[in-house]
Short mmCIF file of C-alpha atoms in Angstrom, two decimals:
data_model
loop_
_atom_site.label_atom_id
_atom_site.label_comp_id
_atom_site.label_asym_id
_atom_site.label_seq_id
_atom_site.Cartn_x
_atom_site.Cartn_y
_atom_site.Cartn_z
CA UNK A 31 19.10 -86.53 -29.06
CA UNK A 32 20.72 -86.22 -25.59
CA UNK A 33 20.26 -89.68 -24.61
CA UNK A 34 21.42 -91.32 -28.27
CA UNK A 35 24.22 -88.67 -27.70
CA UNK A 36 25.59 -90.37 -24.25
CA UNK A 37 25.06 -93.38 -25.46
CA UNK A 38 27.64 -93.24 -28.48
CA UNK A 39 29.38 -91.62 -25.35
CA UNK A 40 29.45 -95.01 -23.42
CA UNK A 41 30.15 -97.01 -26.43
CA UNK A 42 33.33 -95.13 -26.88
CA UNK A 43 34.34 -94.69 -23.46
CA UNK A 44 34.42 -98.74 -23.77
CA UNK A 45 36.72 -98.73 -26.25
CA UNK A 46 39.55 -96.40 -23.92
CA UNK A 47 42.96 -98.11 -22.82
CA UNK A 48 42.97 -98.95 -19.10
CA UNK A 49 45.27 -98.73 -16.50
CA UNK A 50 44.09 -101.77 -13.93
CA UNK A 51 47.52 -103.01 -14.19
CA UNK A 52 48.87 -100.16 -13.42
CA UNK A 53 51.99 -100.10 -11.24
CA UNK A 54 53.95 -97.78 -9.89
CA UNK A 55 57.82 -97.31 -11.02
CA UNK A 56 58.80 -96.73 -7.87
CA UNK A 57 57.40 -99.97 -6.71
CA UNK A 58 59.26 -101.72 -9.10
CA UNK A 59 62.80 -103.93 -8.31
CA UNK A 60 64.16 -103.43 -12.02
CA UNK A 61 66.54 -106.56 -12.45
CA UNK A 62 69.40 -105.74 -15.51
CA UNK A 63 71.62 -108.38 -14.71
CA UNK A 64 71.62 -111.59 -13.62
CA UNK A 65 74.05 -114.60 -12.90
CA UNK A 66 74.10 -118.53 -12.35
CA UNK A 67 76.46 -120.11 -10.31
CA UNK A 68 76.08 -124.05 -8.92
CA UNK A 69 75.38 -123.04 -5.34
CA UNK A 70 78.61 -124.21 -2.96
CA UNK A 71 76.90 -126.60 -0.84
CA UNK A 72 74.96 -129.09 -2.91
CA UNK A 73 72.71 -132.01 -1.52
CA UNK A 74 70.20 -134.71 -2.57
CA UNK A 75 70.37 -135.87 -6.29
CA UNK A 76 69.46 -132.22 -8.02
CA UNK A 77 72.26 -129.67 -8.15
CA UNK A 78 71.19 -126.96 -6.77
CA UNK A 79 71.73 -123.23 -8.43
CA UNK A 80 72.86 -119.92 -7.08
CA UNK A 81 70.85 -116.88 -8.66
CA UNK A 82 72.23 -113.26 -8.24
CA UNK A 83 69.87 -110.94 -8.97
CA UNK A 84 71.20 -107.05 -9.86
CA UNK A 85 68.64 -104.30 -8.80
CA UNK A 86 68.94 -100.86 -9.52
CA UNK A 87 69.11 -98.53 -6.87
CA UNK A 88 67.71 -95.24 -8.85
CA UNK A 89 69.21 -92.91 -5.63
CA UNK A 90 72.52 -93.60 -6.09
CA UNK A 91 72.78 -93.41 -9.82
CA UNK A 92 72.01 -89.46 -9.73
CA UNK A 93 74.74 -86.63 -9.08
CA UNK A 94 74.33 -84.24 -5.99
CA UNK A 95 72.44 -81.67 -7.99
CA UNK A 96 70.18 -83.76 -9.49
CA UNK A 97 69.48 -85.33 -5.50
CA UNK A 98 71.46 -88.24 -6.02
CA UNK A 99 73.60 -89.39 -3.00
CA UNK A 100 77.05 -90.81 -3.93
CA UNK A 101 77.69 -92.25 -1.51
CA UNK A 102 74.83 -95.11 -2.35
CA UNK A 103 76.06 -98.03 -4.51
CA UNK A 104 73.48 -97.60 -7.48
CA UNK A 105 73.29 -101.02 -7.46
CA UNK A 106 72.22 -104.22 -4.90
CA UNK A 107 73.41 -107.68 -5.59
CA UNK A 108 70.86 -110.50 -4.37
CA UNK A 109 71.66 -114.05 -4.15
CA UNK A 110 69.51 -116.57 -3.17
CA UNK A 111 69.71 -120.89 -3.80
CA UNK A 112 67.88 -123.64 -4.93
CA UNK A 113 66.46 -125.89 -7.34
CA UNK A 114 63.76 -123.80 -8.85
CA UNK A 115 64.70 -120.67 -10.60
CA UNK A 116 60.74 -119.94 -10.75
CA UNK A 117 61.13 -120.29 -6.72
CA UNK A 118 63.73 -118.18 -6.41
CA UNK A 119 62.61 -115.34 -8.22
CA UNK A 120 59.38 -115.84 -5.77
CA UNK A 121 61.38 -115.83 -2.83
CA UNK A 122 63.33 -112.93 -3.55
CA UNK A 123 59.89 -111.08 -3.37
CA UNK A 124 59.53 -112.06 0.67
CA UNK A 125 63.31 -110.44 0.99
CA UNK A 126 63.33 -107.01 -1.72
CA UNK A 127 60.75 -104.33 -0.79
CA UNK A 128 60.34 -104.10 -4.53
CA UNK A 129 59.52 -107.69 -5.85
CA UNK A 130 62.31 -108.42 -9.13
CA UNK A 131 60.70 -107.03 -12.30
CA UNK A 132 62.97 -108.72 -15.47
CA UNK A 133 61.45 -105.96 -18.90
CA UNK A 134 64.64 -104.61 -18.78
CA UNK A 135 67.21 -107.22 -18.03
CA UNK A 136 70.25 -106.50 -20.08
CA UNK A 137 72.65 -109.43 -19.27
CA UNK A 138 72.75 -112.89 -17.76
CA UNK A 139 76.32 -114.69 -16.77
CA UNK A 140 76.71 -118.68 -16.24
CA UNK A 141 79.39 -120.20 -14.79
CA UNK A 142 81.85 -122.31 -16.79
CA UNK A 143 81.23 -124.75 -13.87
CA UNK A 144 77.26 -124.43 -14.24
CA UNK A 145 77.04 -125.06 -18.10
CA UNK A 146 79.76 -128.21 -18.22
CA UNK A 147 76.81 -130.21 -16.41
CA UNK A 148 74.69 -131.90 -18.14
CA UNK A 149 71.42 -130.82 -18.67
CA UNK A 150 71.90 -127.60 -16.08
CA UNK A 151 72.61 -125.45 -18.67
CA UNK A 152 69.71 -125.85 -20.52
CA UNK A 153 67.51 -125.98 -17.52
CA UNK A 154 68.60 -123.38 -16.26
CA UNK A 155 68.07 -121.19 -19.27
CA UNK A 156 64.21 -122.51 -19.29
CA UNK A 157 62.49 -120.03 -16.96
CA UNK A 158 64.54 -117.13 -18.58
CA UNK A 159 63.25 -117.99 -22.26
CA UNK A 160 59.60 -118.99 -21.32
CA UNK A 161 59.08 -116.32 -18.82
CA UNK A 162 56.45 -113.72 -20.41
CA UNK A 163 58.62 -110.54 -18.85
CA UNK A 164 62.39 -111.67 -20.47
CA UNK A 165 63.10 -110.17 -23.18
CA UNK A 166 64.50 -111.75 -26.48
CA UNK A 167 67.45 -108.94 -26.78
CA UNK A 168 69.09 -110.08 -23.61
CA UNK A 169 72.68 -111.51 -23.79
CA UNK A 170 73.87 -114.41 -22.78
CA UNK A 171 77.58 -114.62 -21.90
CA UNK A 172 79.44 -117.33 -19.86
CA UNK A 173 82.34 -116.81 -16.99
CA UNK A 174 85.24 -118.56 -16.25
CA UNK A 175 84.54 -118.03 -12.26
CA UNK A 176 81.90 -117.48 -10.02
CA UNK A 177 79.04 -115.69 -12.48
CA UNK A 178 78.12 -113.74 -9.52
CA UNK A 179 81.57 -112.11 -9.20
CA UNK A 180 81.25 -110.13 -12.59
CA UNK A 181 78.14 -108.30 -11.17
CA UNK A 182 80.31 -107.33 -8.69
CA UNK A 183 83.08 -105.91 -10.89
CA UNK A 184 82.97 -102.00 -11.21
CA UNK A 185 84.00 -99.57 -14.07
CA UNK A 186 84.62 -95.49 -13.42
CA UNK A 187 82.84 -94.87 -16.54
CA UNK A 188 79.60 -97.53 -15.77
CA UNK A 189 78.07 -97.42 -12.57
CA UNK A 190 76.17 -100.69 -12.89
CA UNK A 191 78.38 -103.61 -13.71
CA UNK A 192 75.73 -105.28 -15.85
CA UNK A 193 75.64 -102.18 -17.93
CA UNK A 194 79.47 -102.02 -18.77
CA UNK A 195 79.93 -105.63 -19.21
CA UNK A 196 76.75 -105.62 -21.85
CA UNK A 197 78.36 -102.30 -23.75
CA UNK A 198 81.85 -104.30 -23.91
CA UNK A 199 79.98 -106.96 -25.92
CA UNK A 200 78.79 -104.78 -28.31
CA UNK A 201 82.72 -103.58 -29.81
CA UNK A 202 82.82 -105.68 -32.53
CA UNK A 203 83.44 -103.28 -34.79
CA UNK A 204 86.96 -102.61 -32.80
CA UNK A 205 87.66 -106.11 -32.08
CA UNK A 206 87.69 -109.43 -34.34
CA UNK A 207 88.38 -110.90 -31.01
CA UNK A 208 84.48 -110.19 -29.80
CA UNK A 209 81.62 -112.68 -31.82
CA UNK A 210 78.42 -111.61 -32.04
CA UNK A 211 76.85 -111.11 -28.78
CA UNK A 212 74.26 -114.37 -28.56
CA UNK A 213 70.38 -113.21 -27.36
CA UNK A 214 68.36 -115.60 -25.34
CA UNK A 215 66.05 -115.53 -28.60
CA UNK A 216 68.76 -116.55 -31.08
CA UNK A 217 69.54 -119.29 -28.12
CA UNK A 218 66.27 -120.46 -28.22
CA UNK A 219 66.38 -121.28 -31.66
CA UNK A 220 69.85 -123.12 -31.46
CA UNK A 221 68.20 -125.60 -28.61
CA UNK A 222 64.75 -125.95 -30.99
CA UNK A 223 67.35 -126.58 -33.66
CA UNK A 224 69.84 -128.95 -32.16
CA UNK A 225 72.93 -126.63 -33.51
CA UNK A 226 76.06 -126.03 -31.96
CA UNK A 227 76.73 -122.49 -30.87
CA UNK A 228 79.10 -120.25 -29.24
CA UNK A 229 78.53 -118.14 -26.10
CA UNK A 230 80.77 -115.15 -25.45
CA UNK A 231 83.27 -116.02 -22.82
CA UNK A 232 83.97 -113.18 -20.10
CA UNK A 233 87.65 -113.59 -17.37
CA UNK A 234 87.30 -111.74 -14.04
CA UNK A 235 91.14 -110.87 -13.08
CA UNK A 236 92.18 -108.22 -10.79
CA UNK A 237 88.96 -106.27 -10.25
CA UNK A 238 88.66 -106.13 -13.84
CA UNK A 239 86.63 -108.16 -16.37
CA UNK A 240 87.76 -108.86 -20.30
CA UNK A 241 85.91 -111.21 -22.96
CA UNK A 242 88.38 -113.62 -23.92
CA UNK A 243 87.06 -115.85 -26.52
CA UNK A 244 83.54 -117.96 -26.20
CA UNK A 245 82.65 -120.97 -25.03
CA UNK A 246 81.87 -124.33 -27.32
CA UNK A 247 78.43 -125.68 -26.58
CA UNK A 248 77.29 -128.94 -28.28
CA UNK A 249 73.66 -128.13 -29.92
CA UNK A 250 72.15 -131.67 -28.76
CA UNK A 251 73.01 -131.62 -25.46
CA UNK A 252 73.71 -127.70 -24.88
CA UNK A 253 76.48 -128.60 -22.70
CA UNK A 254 79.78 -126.98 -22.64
CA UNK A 255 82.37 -128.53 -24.31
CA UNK A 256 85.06 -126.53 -25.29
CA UNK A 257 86.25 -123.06 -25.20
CA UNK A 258 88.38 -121.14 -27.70
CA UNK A 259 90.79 -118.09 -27.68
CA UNK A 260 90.59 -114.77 -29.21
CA UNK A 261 92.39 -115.27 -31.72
CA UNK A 262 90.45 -118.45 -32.90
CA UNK A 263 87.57 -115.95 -32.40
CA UNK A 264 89.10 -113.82 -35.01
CA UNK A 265 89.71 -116.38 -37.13
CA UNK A 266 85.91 -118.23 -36.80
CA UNK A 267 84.64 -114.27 -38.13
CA UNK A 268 86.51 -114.38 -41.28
CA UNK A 269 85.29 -117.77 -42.41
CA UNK A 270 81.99 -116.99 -41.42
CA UNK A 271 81.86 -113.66 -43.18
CA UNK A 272 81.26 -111.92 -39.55
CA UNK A 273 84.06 -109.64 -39.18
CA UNK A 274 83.11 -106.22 -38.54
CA UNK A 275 86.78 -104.99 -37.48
CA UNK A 276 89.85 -105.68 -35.81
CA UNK A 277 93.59 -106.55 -36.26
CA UNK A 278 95.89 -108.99 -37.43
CA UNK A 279 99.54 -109.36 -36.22
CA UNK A 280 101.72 -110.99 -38.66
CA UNK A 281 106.22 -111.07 -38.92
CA UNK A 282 107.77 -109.39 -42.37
CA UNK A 283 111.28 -108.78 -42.73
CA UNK A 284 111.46 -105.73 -41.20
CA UNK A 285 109.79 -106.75 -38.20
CA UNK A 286 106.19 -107.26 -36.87
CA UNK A 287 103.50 -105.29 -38.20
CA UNK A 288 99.91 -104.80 -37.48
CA UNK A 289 97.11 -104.97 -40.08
CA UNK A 290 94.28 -103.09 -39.39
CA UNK A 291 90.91 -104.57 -41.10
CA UNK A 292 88.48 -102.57 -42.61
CA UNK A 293 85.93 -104.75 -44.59
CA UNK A 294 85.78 -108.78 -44.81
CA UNK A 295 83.58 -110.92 -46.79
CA UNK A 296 83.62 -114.42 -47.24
CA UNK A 297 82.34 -116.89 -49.77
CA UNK A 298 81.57 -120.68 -49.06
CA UNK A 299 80.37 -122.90 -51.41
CA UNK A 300 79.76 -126.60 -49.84
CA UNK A 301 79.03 -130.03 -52.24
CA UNK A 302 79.12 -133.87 -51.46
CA UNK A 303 80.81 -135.75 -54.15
CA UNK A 304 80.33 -138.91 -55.42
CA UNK A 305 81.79 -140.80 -52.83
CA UNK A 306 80.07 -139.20 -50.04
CA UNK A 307 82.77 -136.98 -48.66
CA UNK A 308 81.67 -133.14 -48.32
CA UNK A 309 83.96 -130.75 -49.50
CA UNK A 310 84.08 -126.79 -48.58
CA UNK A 311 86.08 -123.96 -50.17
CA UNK A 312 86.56 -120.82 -47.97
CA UNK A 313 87.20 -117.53 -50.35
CA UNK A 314 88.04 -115.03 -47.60
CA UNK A 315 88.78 -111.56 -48.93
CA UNK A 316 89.90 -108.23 -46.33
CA UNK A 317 90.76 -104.93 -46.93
CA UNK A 318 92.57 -102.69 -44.81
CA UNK A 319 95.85 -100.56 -43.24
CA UNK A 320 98.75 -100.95 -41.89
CA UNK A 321 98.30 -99.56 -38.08
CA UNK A 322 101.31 -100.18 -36.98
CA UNK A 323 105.23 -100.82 -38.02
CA UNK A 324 107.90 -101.98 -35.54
CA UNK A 325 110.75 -100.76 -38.12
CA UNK A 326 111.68 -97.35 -39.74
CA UNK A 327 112.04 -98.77 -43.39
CA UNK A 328 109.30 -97.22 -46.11
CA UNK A 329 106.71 -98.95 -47.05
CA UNK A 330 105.41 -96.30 -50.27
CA UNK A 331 106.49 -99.35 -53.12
CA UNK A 332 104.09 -101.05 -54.57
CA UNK A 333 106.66 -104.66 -54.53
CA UNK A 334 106.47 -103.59 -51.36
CA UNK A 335 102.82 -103.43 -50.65
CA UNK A 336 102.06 -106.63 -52.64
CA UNK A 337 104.39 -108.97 -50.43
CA UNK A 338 102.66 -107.67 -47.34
CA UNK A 339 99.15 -108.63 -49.04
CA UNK A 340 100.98 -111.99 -49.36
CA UNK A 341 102.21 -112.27 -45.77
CA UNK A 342 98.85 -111.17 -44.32
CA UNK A 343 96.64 -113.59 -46.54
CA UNK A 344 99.51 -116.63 -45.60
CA UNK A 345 98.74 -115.40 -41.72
CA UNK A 346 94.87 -115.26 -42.27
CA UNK A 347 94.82 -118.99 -43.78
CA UNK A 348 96.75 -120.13 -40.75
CA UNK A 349 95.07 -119.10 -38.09
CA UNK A 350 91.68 -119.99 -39.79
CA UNK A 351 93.23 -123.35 -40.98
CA UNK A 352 94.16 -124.36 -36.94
CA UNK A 353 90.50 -123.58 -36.02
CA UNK A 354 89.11 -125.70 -38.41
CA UNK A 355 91.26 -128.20 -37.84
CA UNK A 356 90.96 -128.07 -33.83
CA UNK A 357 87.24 -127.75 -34.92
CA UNK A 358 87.50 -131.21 -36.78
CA UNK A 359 90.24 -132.98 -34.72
CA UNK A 360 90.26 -131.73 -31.29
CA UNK A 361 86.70 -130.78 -30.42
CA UNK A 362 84.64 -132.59 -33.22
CA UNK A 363 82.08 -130.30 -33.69
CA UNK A 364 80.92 -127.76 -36.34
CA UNK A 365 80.39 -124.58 -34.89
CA UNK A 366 80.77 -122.82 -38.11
CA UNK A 367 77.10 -122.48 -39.35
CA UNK A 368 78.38 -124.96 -41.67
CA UNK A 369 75.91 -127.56 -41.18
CA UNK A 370 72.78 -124.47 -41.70
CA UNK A 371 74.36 -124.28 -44.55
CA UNK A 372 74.19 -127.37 -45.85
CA UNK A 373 70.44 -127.41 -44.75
CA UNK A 374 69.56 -124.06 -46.65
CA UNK A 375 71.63 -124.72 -49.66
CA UNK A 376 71.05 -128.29 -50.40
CA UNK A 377 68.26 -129.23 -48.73
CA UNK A 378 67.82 -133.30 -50.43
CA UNK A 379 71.77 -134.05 -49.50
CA UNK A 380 71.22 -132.40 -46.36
CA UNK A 381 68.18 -135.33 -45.77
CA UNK A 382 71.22 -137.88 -45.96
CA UNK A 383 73.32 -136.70 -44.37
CA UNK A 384 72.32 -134.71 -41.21
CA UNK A 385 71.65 -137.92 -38.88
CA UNK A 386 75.54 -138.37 -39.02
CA UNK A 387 77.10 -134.47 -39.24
CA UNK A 388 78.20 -134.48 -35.73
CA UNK A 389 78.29 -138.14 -35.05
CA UNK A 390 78.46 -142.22 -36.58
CA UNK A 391 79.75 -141.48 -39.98
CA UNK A 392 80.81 -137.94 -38.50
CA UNK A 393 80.07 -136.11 -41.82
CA UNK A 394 81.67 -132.65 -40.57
CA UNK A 395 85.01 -134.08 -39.07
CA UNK A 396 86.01 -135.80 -42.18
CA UNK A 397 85.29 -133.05 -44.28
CA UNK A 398 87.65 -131.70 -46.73
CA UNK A 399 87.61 -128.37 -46.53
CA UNK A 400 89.92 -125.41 -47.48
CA UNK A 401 90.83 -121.92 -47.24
CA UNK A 402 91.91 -118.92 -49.52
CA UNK A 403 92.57 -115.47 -48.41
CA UNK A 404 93.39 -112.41 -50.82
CA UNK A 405 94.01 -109.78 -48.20
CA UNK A 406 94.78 -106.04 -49.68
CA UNK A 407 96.70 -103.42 -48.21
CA UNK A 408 95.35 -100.42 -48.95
CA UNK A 409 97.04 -97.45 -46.87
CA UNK A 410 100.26 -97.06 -44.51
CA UNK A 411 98.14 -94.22 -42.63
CA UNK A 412 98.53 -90.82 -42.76
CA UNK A 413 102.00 -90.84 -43.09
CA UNK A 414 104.75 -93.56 -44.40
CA UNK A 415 107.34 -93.38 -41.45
CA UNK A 416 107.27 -91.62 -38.05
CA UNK A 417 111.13 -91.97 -37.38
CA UNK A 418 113.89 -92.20 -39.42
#
């Protein structure tokens, strides 16, 4: 009985969760930013890449009662060239006490300069997708200077700069201005999938750092192209049905107002006629308040409230009218979703087309398509003037 007794004892004891990877947390180098800059001394025939690693330093993240020293910068900045990525992260190990550990990497920044190269972009981005320790939540952003000199950007509010710029990205519901912030696992797909895509675009000025539009990348090459404002941003959400907040600024009679937005939907419906042409009607429809009023006249009539749904839904179809038409004229690229779309929804016209969306009979760019807004009013506020 005893020895069939520690034998089921054994057996089960085999079956227990072990720890032989075990390491310590305080022998970890927890990385939550990183950034890519083209290093500023390049030779030979590969460019060669700055990586700027962000570390944690756990001591100087605590208050004084809690045995935190504040006088320690809770964070270290490491920076360290060449052509490898894989090398660099390797090397970094023979410098940091605590080798770079990448589970919880919140954010990585490439430079404007970096991603208008071709092919550094997306080789760049290989190590940090295939690597078994990235995670598919982090965010990808891009930076109109040195990368490295937003992890160096502090906030009174966020110790760690890679912390506030990653909560900044995630206002969308206070800003149209903001898309949604791109993961390295959505960007993964948009490489497999050869679509274009946008990158949130982030402008150091002054010690500070603001997200000013996003950057145009072309889905074959993933190359930067282009980059757009935020108001183009604003206006890219509403036709794609993204919009989870923000403003519009538009002129009545009695001055500018501001239109705060509440709820946005859109509706696209896409065909190809006949003679080969695609067509696309845009139904965009917003509800919201007025935030603001640069005038003391009332605004309780309903005549009233009617011509300012008319003046906002006449500013809405312009500013989404100029990005589809920089879209189609200037940059010559769908980065609407339209061309998913197409793929999803009509799958055997999609076959005969998608070969020349982008490019030869440039499908996209000749594209008739066109917008309607019905944009309602539905408050003043709380009250309906604040001066007479």
């Amino acid at each position: 009985m005893n020895k069939a007794y520690l034998f089921l004892l054994g057996c089960f004891c085999l079956l227990l969760a072990g720890c032989w990877d075990e390491v310590n947390i305080e022998e970890r180098g927890f990385v939550i930013g990183v950034a890519l800059d083209l290093a500023e001394e390049q030779s030979g025939d590969k460019p060669i890449i700055t990586m700027t690693d962000q570390f944690v330093v756990p001591s100087g993240l605590g208050t004084p009662s809690e045995g935190g020293n504040n006088a320690e910068t809770p964070y270290n900045n490491l920076s360290i060239s060449g052509q490898s990525l894989f090398k660099i992260t390797r090397e970094m190990a023979l410098i940091q006490g605590n080798p770079p550990f990448y589970e919880h990497l919140k954010l990585i920044v490439v430079s404007e300069e970096l991603a208008r190269e071709p092919e550094m972009f997306a080789n760049s981005m290989d190590l940090l997708i295939r690597d078994h320790e990235m995670r598919r939540e982090t965010k990808v952003i891009i930076s109109d200077q040195k990368a490295k000199e937003l992890l160096e950007i502090e906030s009174q509010i966020e110790p760690l700069p890679a912390m506030h710029i990653d909560r900044v990205n995630e206002n969308m519901d206070k800003s149209g201005a903001l898309i949604e912030p791109l993961r390295i696992g959505n960007l993964n797909e948009y490489m497999l999938e050869k679509n274009n895509y946008l990158i949130p675009r982030v402008v150091p000025s002054d010690g500070k750092m603001m997200f000013n539009g996003a950057g145009v990348f072309d889905g074959k090459t993933n190359q930067l192209v282009d980059v757009i404002s935020g108001l183009e941003i604003v206006a890219v959400n509403l036709i794609t049905g993204d919009l989870k907040g923000g403003y519009i600024e538009f002129e009545s009679n009695d001055g500018e107002m501001v239109y705060e937005i509440k709820r946005a939907k859109s509706n696209i419906e896409m065909n190809i006629d006949e003679t080969g042409k695609l067509n696309i009607d845009i139904e965009i429809d917003t509800e919201g308040y007025i935030a603001e009023v640069f005038s003391d006249n009332s605004l309780l009539s309903k005549e009233y409230f009617n011509e300012l749904d008319k003046l906002i839904s006449e500013r809405m179809e312009k500013i989404t009218s100029n990005i589809i038409k920089k879209a189609q004229e200037d940059i010559g690229m769908d980065f609407f979703g339209f061309r998913k779309m197409m793929e999803e929804r009509h799958y055997k016209e999609w076959l005969k087309v998608k070969d020349n969306w982008d490019e030869g009979e440039n499908i996209f760019q000749n594209a008739s398509i066109n917008v309607t807004v019905d944009a309602t009013v539905r408050a003043t506020g709380t009250v309906d003037q604040t001066r007479d």
